[in-house]
Amino acid sequence: MEWDALRAEQPVVTQLLQHAVWRERLPHAYTFEGEDRGELIGAATLLCRAFMCSSKEPKDKPCNQCSECKRVLSGNHPDVTFIQPDGLSIKKGQVELLQKEFAFKGMESVKKAYIIEEADKMTDSAANSLLTSLEEPGGETLAILTTGNLHFLLPTIVSRSQVLSFTPLSESKRQERLQEQGETLELAAIKARVGDKPTEIPAEERKTWIVQGRQVVIQLAEEVFKRPPQAKLLLQEKWHTHFKDRGSIDIGLDLFLYWYRDVLYTKWGREDLAYPDQLERLKAEAFNRSEYMLAANMKAVMEAKKYLAANVNPQLLMERLLLRLQEGS
């Protein structure tokens, strides 16, 4: 990522970072908050390059020509450290190892930088250990923490860093980026809307889970529309076996909500669909349902999400939702 690319998506963030680089007055710590993990890491690496760059002209940083820039880009600069979750969390030992390495002078320069990805996943002991480094950074040190959940970070850590909030990408932009990364149109369209959920499922299994969940929702929506008496059977056989807990049910309800929004969008002639491969089914349902009915269905799903959060029994909640969807009220 370069400044121009970052500016195209995050103009305010880019202006703040560039001005700090140009004035050579970078704070010792930043917290980058946003939904797009790739964008956060790209911006963090860009800032590290600008910080480590050996160019004499601040407005040229990063120059991408000096050895400092090239090493940061390649990921093997001896004075730039990346920390990622080890399993489900960032542990105290990882932070202590970082502090031990940074207790010595930079191997090739007086500057040192580190990026902590998904900093909200630090254990309490790791966060408290990091706090010491943020309070007494020592030397020319730049710390960048990235997070999608700022409220999960210790308030004392947040208060000791400059927080920059990255505005969310539009659904279409997220979808475009996912397709550029090799995702199919169908999967990119859904992932652009629900994100990396469910987060408790390992990344390698998450793709299969969302593909299967998407198919369950398509089938259930079709039963509600064409064969209402069969919908309850499908609910028992497929919905409850796939969406097993409240977190996953909430995602399933989101997928349902996107289905009815797509039906409404199809009625309006819009093309930015969450289910672009289901256009014929969407058109058929759009033809047979009024805008009032679709609005009522979307309201029913949103109310189900609210009741789910209030600990209503999931099975009863879904049976009641099906009834409301069939009635269109």
Coordinates of N, CA, C and O in Angstrom, one line a residue, residues 13-185:
V13 N -7.5 9.9 7.5 CA -6.4 9.2 8.1 C -5.1 9.5 7.4 O -4.1 9.7 8.0
T14 N -5.1 9.5 6.1 CA -3.9 9.7 5.3 C -3.4 11.1 5.6 O -2.1 11.3 5.7
Q15 N -4.2 12.1 5.6 CA -3.8 13.5 5.9 C -3.1 13.6 7.2 O -2.0 14.2 7.3
L16 N -3.7 13.0 8.2 CA -3.1 13.0 9.6 C -1.8 12.4 9.6 O -0.8 12.9 10.2
L17 N -1.6 11.2 9.0 CA -0.4 10.4 9.0 C 0.7 11.2 8.2 O 1.9 11.3 8.7
Q18 N 0.3 11.6 7.0 CA 1.3 12.3 6.2 C 1.9 13.5 6.9 O 3.1 13.8 6.8
H19 N 1.0 14.3 7.5 CA 1.4 15.6 8.1 C 2.4 15.2 9.3 O 3.4 16.0 9.5
A20 N 2.1 14.2 10.0 CA 3.0 13.8 11.1 C 4.3 13.4 10.6 O 5.4 13.7 11.2
V21 N 4.3 12.6 9.5 CA 5.6 12.2 8.9 C 6.4 13.4 8.3 O 7.6 13.6 8.6
W22 N 5.7 14.3 7.6 CA 6.4 15.5 7.1 C 6.9 16.4 8.1 O 8.0 17.0 8.0
R23 N 6.2 16.5 9.3 CA 6.7 17.4 10.3 C 7.7 16.7 11.2 O 8.3 17.2 12.1
E24 N 7.9 15.3 10.9 CA 8.8 14.5 11.7 C 8.4 14.5 13.2 O 9.2 14.6 14.1
R25 N 7.1 14.5 13.4 CA 6.6 14.5 14.8 C 5.5 13.4 15.0 O 4.4 13.6 15.4
L26 N 5.9 12.2 14.7 CA 5.1 11.0 14.9 C 5.0 10.8 16.4 O 6.0 10.8 17.1
P27 N 3.8 10.5 16.9 CA 3.7 10.1 18.3 C 4.3 8.7 18.5 O 4.6 8.0 17.5
H28 N 4.6 8.3 19.7 CA 5.3 7.1 19.9 C 4.4 5.9 19.7 O 4.8 4.7 19.6
A29 N 3.0 6.1 19.7 CA 2.1 5.0 19.6 C 0.8 5.4 18.9 O 0.3 6.4 19.2
Y30 N 0.4 4.5 18.0 CA -0.9 4.7 17.3 C -1.8 3.4 17.6 O -1.3 2.3 17.8
T31 N -3.1 3.6 17.6 CA -4.0 2.5 17.5 C -4.9 2.7 16.3 O -5.6 3.8 16.2
F32 N -4.8 1.8 15.4 CA -5.6 1.9 14.1 C -6.9 1.0 14.4 O -6.7 -0.2 14.6
E33 N -8.0 1.6 14.3 CA -9.3 0.9 14.5 C -10.1 0.9 13.2 O -10.2 1.9 12.5
G34 N -10.5 -0.3 12.8 CA -11.3 -0.4 11.6 C -11.8 -1.8 11.4 O -11.3 -2.8 12.0
E35 N -12.6 -2.0 10.4 CA -13.2 -3.3 10.0 C -12.3 -4.2 9.1 O -12.3 -5.4 9.2
D36 N -11.6 -3.5 8.3 CA -10.8 -4.2 7.2 C -9.4 -4.4 7.8 O -8.5 -3.5 7.8
R37 N -9.1 -5.7 8.2 CA -7.8 -6.0 8.8 C -6.7 -5.8 7.8 O -5.6 -5.3 8.2
G38 N -6.9 -6.2 6.5 CA -5.9 -6.0 5.5 C -5.5 -4.5 5.3 O -4.3 -4.2 5.2
E39 N -6.5 -3.7 5.4 CA -6.3 -2.2 5.2 C -5.5 -1.7 6.4 O -4.6 -0.9 6.2
L40 N -5.8 -2.1 7.6 CA -5.1 -1.7 8.8 C -3.7 -2.1 8.8 O -2.8 -1.3 9.1
I41 N -3.4 -3.3 8.4 CA -2.0 -3.8 8.3 C -1.2 -3.1 7.2 O -0.1 -2.7 7.4
G42 N -1.9 -2.9 6.1 CA -1.3 -2.1 5.0 C -0.9 -0.7 5.4 O 0.2 -0.3 5.1
A43 N -1.8 0.0 6.1 CA -1.5 1.3 6.6 C -0.4 1.3 7.6 O 0.5 2.2 7.6
A44 N -0.4 0.3 8.5 CA 0.6 0.2 9.6 C 2.0 0.0 8.9 O 3.0 0.6 9.4
T45 N 2.1 -0.9 8.0 CA 3.3 -1.2 7.3 C 3.8 0.0 6.5 O 5.0 0.3 6.5
L46 N 2.9 0.7 5.9 CA 3.3 2.0 5.2 C 3.9 3.0 6.1 O 4.9 3.6 5.8
L47 N 3.3 3.2 7.3 CA 3.8 4.1 8.3 C 5.1 3.7 8.8 O 6.0 4.5 9.0
C48 N 5.3 2.4 9.0 CA 6.6 1.8 9.5 C 7.7 2.2 8.4 O 8.8 2.5 8.8
R49 N 7.4 2.0 7.2 CA 8.3 2.3 6.1 C 8.7 3.8 6.2 O 9.9 4.2 6.1
A50 N 7.7 4.6 6.3 CA 7.9 6.1 6.4 C 8.8 6.4 7.6 O 9.7 7.3 7.5
F51 N 8.5 5.7 8.7 CA 9.3 6.0 9.9 C 10.7 5.5 9.8 O 11.6 6.2 10.3
M52 N 10.9 4.4 9.2 CA 12.3 3.8 9.1 C 13.1 4.4 7.9 O 14.3 4.3 7.9
C53 N 12.4 4.9 7.0 CA 13.0 5.4 5.7 C 14.2 6.3 6.0 O 14.2 7.2 6.8
S54 N 15.3 6.1 5.2 CA 16.5 6.9 5.4 C 16.6 8.1 4.5 O 17.6 8.8 4.4
S55 N 15.5 8.4 3.7 CA 15.5 9.6 2.8 C 15.7 10.8 3.7 O 15.1 11.0 4.8
K56 N 16.4 11.8 3.1 CA 16.6 13.1 3.9 C 15.4 14.0 3.8 O 15.3 15.0 4.5
E57 N 14.5 13.8 2.8 CA 13.4 14.7 2.6 C 12.1 14.0 3.1 O 11.7 13.0 2.6
P58 N 11.6 14.6 4.2 CA 10.4 14.0 4.8 C 9.2 13.7 3.9 O 8.5 12.7 4.0
K59 N 9.0 14.6 2.9 CA 7.9 14.5 2.0 C 8.1 13.3 1.0 O 7.2 13.0 0.3
D60 N 9.3 12.8 0.9 CA 9.6 11.7 0.0 C 9.4 10.3 0.7 O 9.5 9.3 0.1
K61 N 9.1 10.3 2.0 CA 9.0 9.1 2.8 C 7.6 8.4 2.7 O 6.6 9.1 2.8
P62 N 7.6 7.1 2.5 CA 8.7 6.2 2.2 C 9.2 6.3 0.8 O 8.4 6.4 -0.1
C63 N 10.5 6.2 0.6 CA 11.0 6.3 -0.8 C 10.9 5.0 -1.5 O 11.0 5.0 -2.7
N64 N 10.9 3.9 -0.8 CA 10.8 2.5 -1.3 C 12.1 2.1 -2.1 O 12.1 1.1 -2.7
Q65 N 13.1 3.0 -2.0 CA 14.4 2.7 -2.7 C 15.5 2.3 -1.7 O 16.4 1.6 -2.0
C66 N 15.4 2.9 -0.5 CA 16.5 2.7 0.5 C 16.4 1.3 1.0 O 15.3 0.6 1.0
S67 N 17.4 0.8 1.7 CA 17.4 -0.5 2.2 C 16.4 -0.7 3.4 O 15.9 -1.8 3.6
E68 N 16.2 0.4 4.1 CA 15.2 0.4 5.2 C 13.9 0.1 4.7 O 13.2 -0.8 5.2
C69 N 13.4 0.8 3.6 CA 12.1 0.6 3.0 C 12.0 -0.8 2.5 O 11.0 -1.5 2.7
K70 N 13.0 -1.3 1.8 CA 12.9 -2.6 1.1 C 12.8 -3.7 2.2 O 12.1 -4.7 2.0
R71 N 13.5 -3.5 3.3 CA 13.5 -4.6 4.3 C 12.1 -4.6 5.0 O 11.6 -5.7 5.3
V72 N 11.6 -3.5 5.3 CA 10.2 -3.4 5.9 C 9.2 -4.1 4.9 O 8.4 -4.9 5.3
L73 N 9.3 -3.7 3.6 CA 8.4 -4.3 2.6 C 8.5 -5.8 2.5 O 7.6 -6.5 2.4
S74 N 9.8 -6.3 2.7 CA 10.0 -7.8 2.6 C 9.7 -8.5 3.9 O 9.6 -9.7 3.9
G75 N 9.5 -7.7 4.9 CA 9.1 -8.3 6.2 C 10.3 -8.9 7.0 O 10.1 -9.6 8.0
N76 N 11.5 -8.5 6.7 CA 12.6 -9.0 7.4 C 13.6 -7.9 7.9 O 14.8 -8.1 8.1
H77 N 13.0 -6.7 8.2 CA 13.8 -5.7 8.9 C 14.1 -6.1 10.3 O 13.2 -6.4 11.1
P78 N 15.3 -6.1 10.7 CA 15.7 -6.5 12.1 C 15.1 -5.7 13.2 O 15.0 -6.1 14.3
D79 N 14.7 -4.4 12.9 CA 14.2 -3.5 13.9 C 12.8 -3.2 13.8 O 12.2 -2.3 14.4
V80 N 12.1 -4.0 13.0 CA 10.6 -3.9 12.9 C 10.0 -5.3 13.2 O 10.4 -6.3 12.6
T81 N 9.2 -5.3 14.2 CA 8.6 -6.6 14.7 C 7.1 -6.6 14.5 O 6.4 -5.6 14.8
F82 N 6.6 -7.7 14.1 CA 5.1 -8.0 14.0 C 4.7 -9.0 15.0 O 5.4 -10.0 15.2
I83 N 3.6 -8.7 15.7 CA 3.1 -9.6 16.7 C 1.7 -10.0 16.3 O 0.9 -9.1 16.0
Q84 N 1.4 -11.3 16.2 CA 0.0 -11.7 15.8 C -0.5 -12.7 16.9 O 0.3 -13.2 17.7
P85 N -1.8 -12.9 17.0 CA -2.3 -13.8 18.0 C -1.7 -15.2 17.9 O -1.5 -15.7 16.7
D86 N -1.3 -15.8 19.0 CA -0.8 -17.1 19.0 C -2.0 -18.0 19.4 O -2.4 -18.2 20.5
G87 N -2.7 -18.5 18.3 CA -4.0 -19.2 18.6 C -5.1 -18.2 18.7 O -5.3 -17.4 17.8
L88 N -5.7 -18.2 19.8 CA -6.9 -17.3 20.0 C -6.5 -16.0 20.7 O -7.3 -15.1 20.8
S89 N -5.2 -15.9 21.2 CA -4.9 -14.7 21.9 C -3.4 -14.3 21.7 O -2.6 -15.1 21.2
I90 N -3.1 -13.1 22.1 CA -1.7 -12.6 22.2 C -1.3 -12.7 23.7 O -1.9 -12.1 24.6
K91 N -0.3 -13.5 23.9 CA 0.1 -13.9 25.3 C 1.2 -13.0 25.9 O 1.9 -12.3 25.2
K92 N 1.3 -13.0 27.2 CA 2.2 -12.2 27.9 C 3.6 -12.5 27.4 O 4.5 -11.6 27.3
G93 N 3.9 -13.7 27.2 CA 5.3 -14.1 26.8 C 5.7 -13.4 25.5 O 6.9 -13.1 25.3
Q94 N 4.7 -13.3 24.5 CA 5.0 -12.6 23.3 C 5.4 -11.1 23.5 O 6.3 -10.6 22.8
V95 N 4.7 -10.5 24.4 CA 5.0 -9.1 24.7 C 6.3 -9.0 25.4 O 7.1 -8.1 25.1
E96 N 6.6 -9.9 26.3 CA 7.9 -9.9 27.1 C 9.1 -10.1 26.2 O 10.1 -9.5 26.3
L97 N 8.9 -11.0 25.2 CA 9.9 -11.2 24.2 C 10.2 -10.0 23.4 O 11.4 -9.6 23.1
L98 N 9.2 -9.3 23.0 CA 9.3 -8.0 22.3 C 10.1 -7.0 23.1 O 11.0 -6.3 22.7
Q99 N 9.7 -6.9 24.4 CA 10.3 -5.9 25.3 C 11.8 -6.3 25.5 O 12.7 -5.4 25.5
K100 N 12.1 -7.5 25.5 CA 13.5 -8.0 25.7 C 14.3 -7.6 24.5 O 15.5 -7.1 24.6
E101 N 13.8 -7.8 23.3 CA 14.5 -7.4 22.1 C 14.7 -5.9 22.0 O 15.7 -5.5 21.5
F102 N 13.7 -5.2 22.4 CA 13.7 -3.7 22.2 C 14.5 -3.1 23.4 O 14.7 -1.9 23.3
A103 N 14.9 -3.9 24.4 CA 15.7 -3.3 25.5 C 17.1 -3.0 25.0 O 17.8 -2.1 25.5
F104 N 17.5 -3.6 23.8 CA 18.8 -3.3 23.2 C 18.6 -2.3 22.2 O 17.5 -2.0 21.6
K105 N 19.7 -1.6 21.8 CA 19.7 -0.6 20.8 C 19.3 -1.3 19.4 O 19.6 -2.5 19.3
G106 N 18.8 -0.6 18.5 CA 18.4 -1.1 17.2 C 19.7 -1.7 16.6 O 20.8 -1.3 16.7
M107 N 19.5 -2.8 15.9 CA 20.6 -3.6 15.3 C 21.3 -2.8 14.2 O 22.5 -2.8 14.1
E108 N 20.5 -2.0 13.5 CA 21.1 -1.3 12.3 C 20.8 0.2 12.4 O 21.2 0.9 11.5
S109 N 19.9 0.6 13.3 CA 19.6 2.1 13.4 C 19.1 2.3 14.8 O 18.9 1.4 15.6
V110 N 18.9 3.6 15.1 CA 18.4 3.9 16.5 C 16.9 3.8 16.6 O 16.4 3.9 17.6
K111 N 16.3 3.6 15.4 CA 14.8 3.5 15.4 C 14.4 2.1 15.5 O 15.0 1.2 15.0
K112 N 13.2 1.9 16.2 CA 12.6 0.6 16.3 C 11.1 0.7 16.2 O 10.6 1.7 16.6
A113 N 10.5 -0.2 15.6 CA 9.0 -0.2 15.4 C 8.4 -1.6 15.6 O 9.1 -2.6 15.3
Y114 N 7.2 -1.6 16.1 CA 6.5 -2.9 16.2 C 5.0 -2.7 15.9 O 4.4 -1.6 16.1
I115 N 4.4 -3.7 15.3 CA 3.0 -3.7 14.9 C 2.4 -4.9 15.6 O 2.8 -6.0 15.5
I116 N 1.3 -4.6 16.4 CA 0.6 -5.7 17.1 C -0.8 -5.8 16.4 O -1.6 -4.9 16.4
E117 N -1.0 -6.9 15.7 CA -2.2 -7.2 14.9 C -3.3 -7.7 15.9 O -3.0 -8.5 16.8
E118 N -4.5 -7.3 15.7 CA -5.6 -7.7 16.5 C -5.3 -7.5 18.0 O -5.4 -8.5 18.8
A119 N -4.9 -6.3 18.3 CA -4.4 -6.0 19.7 C -5.5 -6.3 20.7 O -5.2 -6.5 21.9
D120 N -6.8 -6.3 20.3 CA -7.9 -6.6 21.3 C -7.8 -8.0 21.8 O -8.5 -8.3 22.8
K121 N -7.0 -8.8 21.2 CA -6.9 -10.2 21.6 C -5.8 -10.5 22.6 O -5.5 -11.6 22.9
M122 N -5.2 -9.4 23.1 CA -4.2 -9.5 24.1 C -4.9 -10.0 25.4 O -5.9 -9.6 25.8
T123 N -4.2 -10.9 26.1 CA -4.7 -11.3 27.4 C -4.5 -10.1 28.4 O -3.7 -9.2 28.1
D124 N -5.1 -10.2 29.5 CA -5.0 -9.1 30.5 C -3.5 -8.9 30.9 O -3.0 -7.8 31.0
S125 N -2.8 -10.0 31.1 CA -1.4 -9.9 31.5 C -0.6 -9.4 30.4 O 0.4 -8.6 30.7
A126 N -0.9 -9.7 29.2 CA -0.1 -9.2 28.0 C -0.3 -7.7 27.9 O 0.6 -6.9 27.7
A127 N -1.6 -7.3 28.0 CA -1.9 -5.9 27.9 C -1.2 -5.0 29.0 O -0.7 -3.9 28.7
N128 N -1.3 -5.6 30.2 CA -0.6 -4.8 31.3 C 0.9 -4.8 31.1 O 1.5 -3.8 31.5
S129 N 1.4 -5.8 30.6 CA 2.9 -5.8 30.3 C 3.2 -4.8 29.2 O 4.2 -4.1 29.3
L130 N 2.4 -4.7 28.2 CA 2.6 -3.7 27.1 C 2.5 -2.3 27.6 O 3.2 -1.4 27.1
L131 N 1.7 -2.1 28.6 CA 1.4 -0.8 29.1 C 2.7 -0.1 29.6 O 2.9 1.1 29.4
T132 N 3.6 -0.9 30.2 CA 4.9 -0.3 30.6 C 5.7 0.3 29.5 O 6.2 1.3 29.6
S133 N 5.7 -0.4 28.3 CA 6.4 0.0 27.2 C 5.8 1.3 26.6 O 6.5 2.2 26.1
L134 N 4.5 1.4 26.6 CA 3.8 2.6 26.1 C 4.0 3.8 27.0 O 4.0 4.9 26.5
E135 N 4.1 3.5 28.3 CA 4.3 4.6 29.3 C 5.8 5.2 29.2 O 6.0 6.3 29.4
E136 N 6.7 4.2 29.0 CA 8.1 4.6 28.9 C 8.7 4.0 27.6 O 9.5 3.0 27.7
P137 N 8.4 4.6 26.5 CA 8.9 4.0 25.2 C 10.4 3.9 25.0 O 10.9 2.9 24.5
G138 N 11.1 4.9 25.4 CA 12.5 4.9 25.3 C 13.0 5.0 23.9 O 12.7 4.1 23.1
G139 N 13.9 6.0 23.6 CA 14.5 6.1 22.2 C 13.4 6.4 21.2 O 12.3 6.8 21.5
E140 N 13.8 6.2 19.9 CA 12.9 6.5 18.8 C 12.2 5.2 18.5 O 12.6 4.4 17.7
T141 N 11.0 5.1 19.1 CA 10.2 3.8 19.0 C 8.8 4.2 18.5 O 8.2 5.2 18.9
L142 N 8.3 3.4 17.5 CA 7.0 3.6 17.0 C 6.2 2.3 17.3 O 6.6 1.2 16.8
A143 N 5.1 2.4 18.0 CA 4.2 1.2 18.2 C 2.9 1.5 17.4 O 2.3 2.6 17.5
I144 N 2.4 0.5 16.7 CA 1.2 0.5 16.0 C 0.3 -0.7 16.4 O 0.7 -1.8 16.2
L145 N -0.8 -0.4 17.0 CA -1.8 -1.5 17.4 C -2.9 -1.4 16.4 O -3.4 -0.3 16.1
T146 N -3.4 -2.6 15.9 CA -4.5 -2.6 15.0 C -5.6 -3.4 15.7 O -5.4 -4.4 16.4
T147 N -6.9 -3.0 15.5 CA -8.0 -3.6 16.2 C -9.3 -3.4 15.5 O -9.5 -2.3 14.9
G148 N -10.2 -4.3 15.5 CA -11.5 -4.2 15.0 C -12.5 -4.0 16.1 O -13.7 -3.7 15.9
N149 N -12.0 -4.0 17.4 CA -12.8 -3.9 18.6 C -12.1 -3.0 19.6 O -11.6 -3.5 20.5
L150 N -12.2 -1.7 19.4 CA -11.5 -0.8 20.2 C -11.9 -0.9 21.7 O -11.1 -0.8 22.6
H151 N -13.2 -1.2 21.9 CA -13.7 -1.2 23.3 C -13.2 -2.4 24.1 O -13.4 -2.5 25.3
F152 N -12.5 -3.4 23.4 CA -11.9 -4.5 24.1 C -10.5 -4.2 24.6 O -10.0 -5.1 25.3
L153 N -10.0 -3.1 24.2 CA -8.6 -2.8 24.6 C -8.7 -2.1 26.0 O -9.7 -1.4 26.3
L154 N -7.7 -2.2 26.8 CA -7.6 -1.6 28.1 C -7.7 0.0 27.9 O -7.0 0.5 27.0
P155 N -8.5 0.7 28.6 CA -8.6 2.1 28.5 C -7.3 2.8 28.6 O -7.0 3.8 28.0
T156 N -6.4 2.2 29.5 CA -5.1 2.9 29.7 C -4.2 2.7 28.5 O -3.4 3.6 28.2
I157 N -4.4 1.7 27.7 CA -3.6 1.5 26.5 C -4.1 2.5 25.4 O -3.4 3.2 24.8
V158 N -5.4 2.6 25.3 CA -6.0 3.5 24.4 C -5.6 5.0 24.7 O -5.3 5.7 23.8
S159 N -5.6 5.3 26.0 CA -5.3 6.7 26.3 C -3.8 7.0 26.1 O -3.5 8.2 26.0
R160 N -2.9 6.0 25.9 CA -1.5 6.3 25.7 C -1.1 6.1 24.3 O 0.1 6.1 23.9
S161 N -2.1 6.1 23.4 CA -1.8 6.1 21.9 C -2.8 7.0 21.2 O -3.8 7.4 21.8
Q162 N -2.4 7.4 20.0 CA -3.3 8.2 19.2 C -4.2 7.3 18.4 O -3.7 6.5 17.6
V163 N -5.5 7.4 18.6 CA -6.4 6.5 17.9 C -6.8 7.1 16.6 O -7.3 8.3 16.5
L164 N -6.7 6.3 15.5 CA -7.2 6.7 14.2 C -8.3 5.7 13.8 O -8.0 4.5 13.7
S165 N -9.5 6.2 13.5 CA -10.6 5.3 13.1 C -10.7 5.3 11.6 O -10.9 6.4 11.0
F166 N -10.6 4.1 11.0 CA -10.7 3.9 9.6 C -12.2 3.7 9.2 O -12.8 2.9 9.8
T167 N -12.7 4.6 8.3 CA -14.1 4.4 8.0 C -14.3 3.1 7.2 O -13.5 2.7 6.4
P168 N -15.5 2.4 7.5 CA -15.7 1.2 6.8 C -15.8 1.3 5.3 O -16.3 2.3 4.8
L169 N -15.4 0.3 4.6 CA -15.6 0.3 3.1 C -17.0 0.0 2.8 O -17.7 -0.7 3.6
S170 N -17.5 0.5 1.7 CA -18.8 0.1 1.3 C -18.9 -1.4 0.9 O -17.9 -2.0 0.7
E171 N -20.1 -1.9 0.9 CA -20.3 -3.3 0.6 C -19.7 -3.7 -0.7 O -19.0 -4.7 -0.9
S172 N -19.9 -2.8 -1.7 CA -19.4 -3.1 -3.1 C -17.9 -3.1 -3.1 O -17.3 -3.9 -3.8
K173 N -17.3 -2.1 -2.4 CA -15.8 -2.1 -2.3 C -15.2 -3.3 -1.7 O -14.2 -3.9 -2.1
R174 N -15.8 -3.7 -0.6 CA -15.4 -4.9 0.1 C -15.5 -6.1 -0.8 O -14.6 -7.0 -0.9
Q175 N -16.6 -6.2 -1.5 CA -16.8 -7.3 -2.4 C -15.8 -7.3 -3.5 O -15.2 -8.4 -3.9
E176 N -15.5 -6.2 -4.1 CA -14.6 -6.0 -5.1 C -13.2 -6.5 -4.7 O -12.5 -7.2 -5.4
R177 N -12.8 -6.1 -3.5 CA -11.5 -6.4 -2.9 C -11.4 -8.0 -2.7 O -10.4 -8.6 -3.0
L178 N -12.5 -8.6 -2.2 CA -12.5 -10.0 -2.0 C -12.3 -10.8 -3.3 O -11.6 -11.8 -3.3
Q179 N -13.0 -10.3 -4.3 CA -12.9 -11.0 -5.6 C -11.5 -10.8 -6.2 O -11.0 -11.7 -6.8
E180 N -10.9 -9.7 -5.9 CA -9.5 -9.5 -6.4 C -8.6 -10.4 -5.7 O -7.5 -10.8 -6.2
Q181 N -8.9 -10.8 -4.4 CA -8.1 -11.8 -3.6 C -8.4 -13.2 -4.0 O -7.8 -14.1 -3.4
G182 N -9.4 -13.4 -5.0 CA -9.6 -14.8 -5.4 C -10.9 -15.4 -5.0 O -11.2 -16.6 -5.4
E183 N -11.7 -14.7 -4.2 CA -13.0 -15.3 -3.8 C -14.0 -15.3 -5.0 O -13.9 -14.5 -5.9
T184 N -14.9 -16.3 -5.0 CA -15.9 -16.3 -6.0 C -16.9 -15.2 -5.8 O -17.0 -14.6 -4.7
L185 N -17.6 -14.9 -6.8 CA -18.6 -13.8 -6.7 C -19.6 -14.1 -5.6 O -19.9 -13.2 -4.8

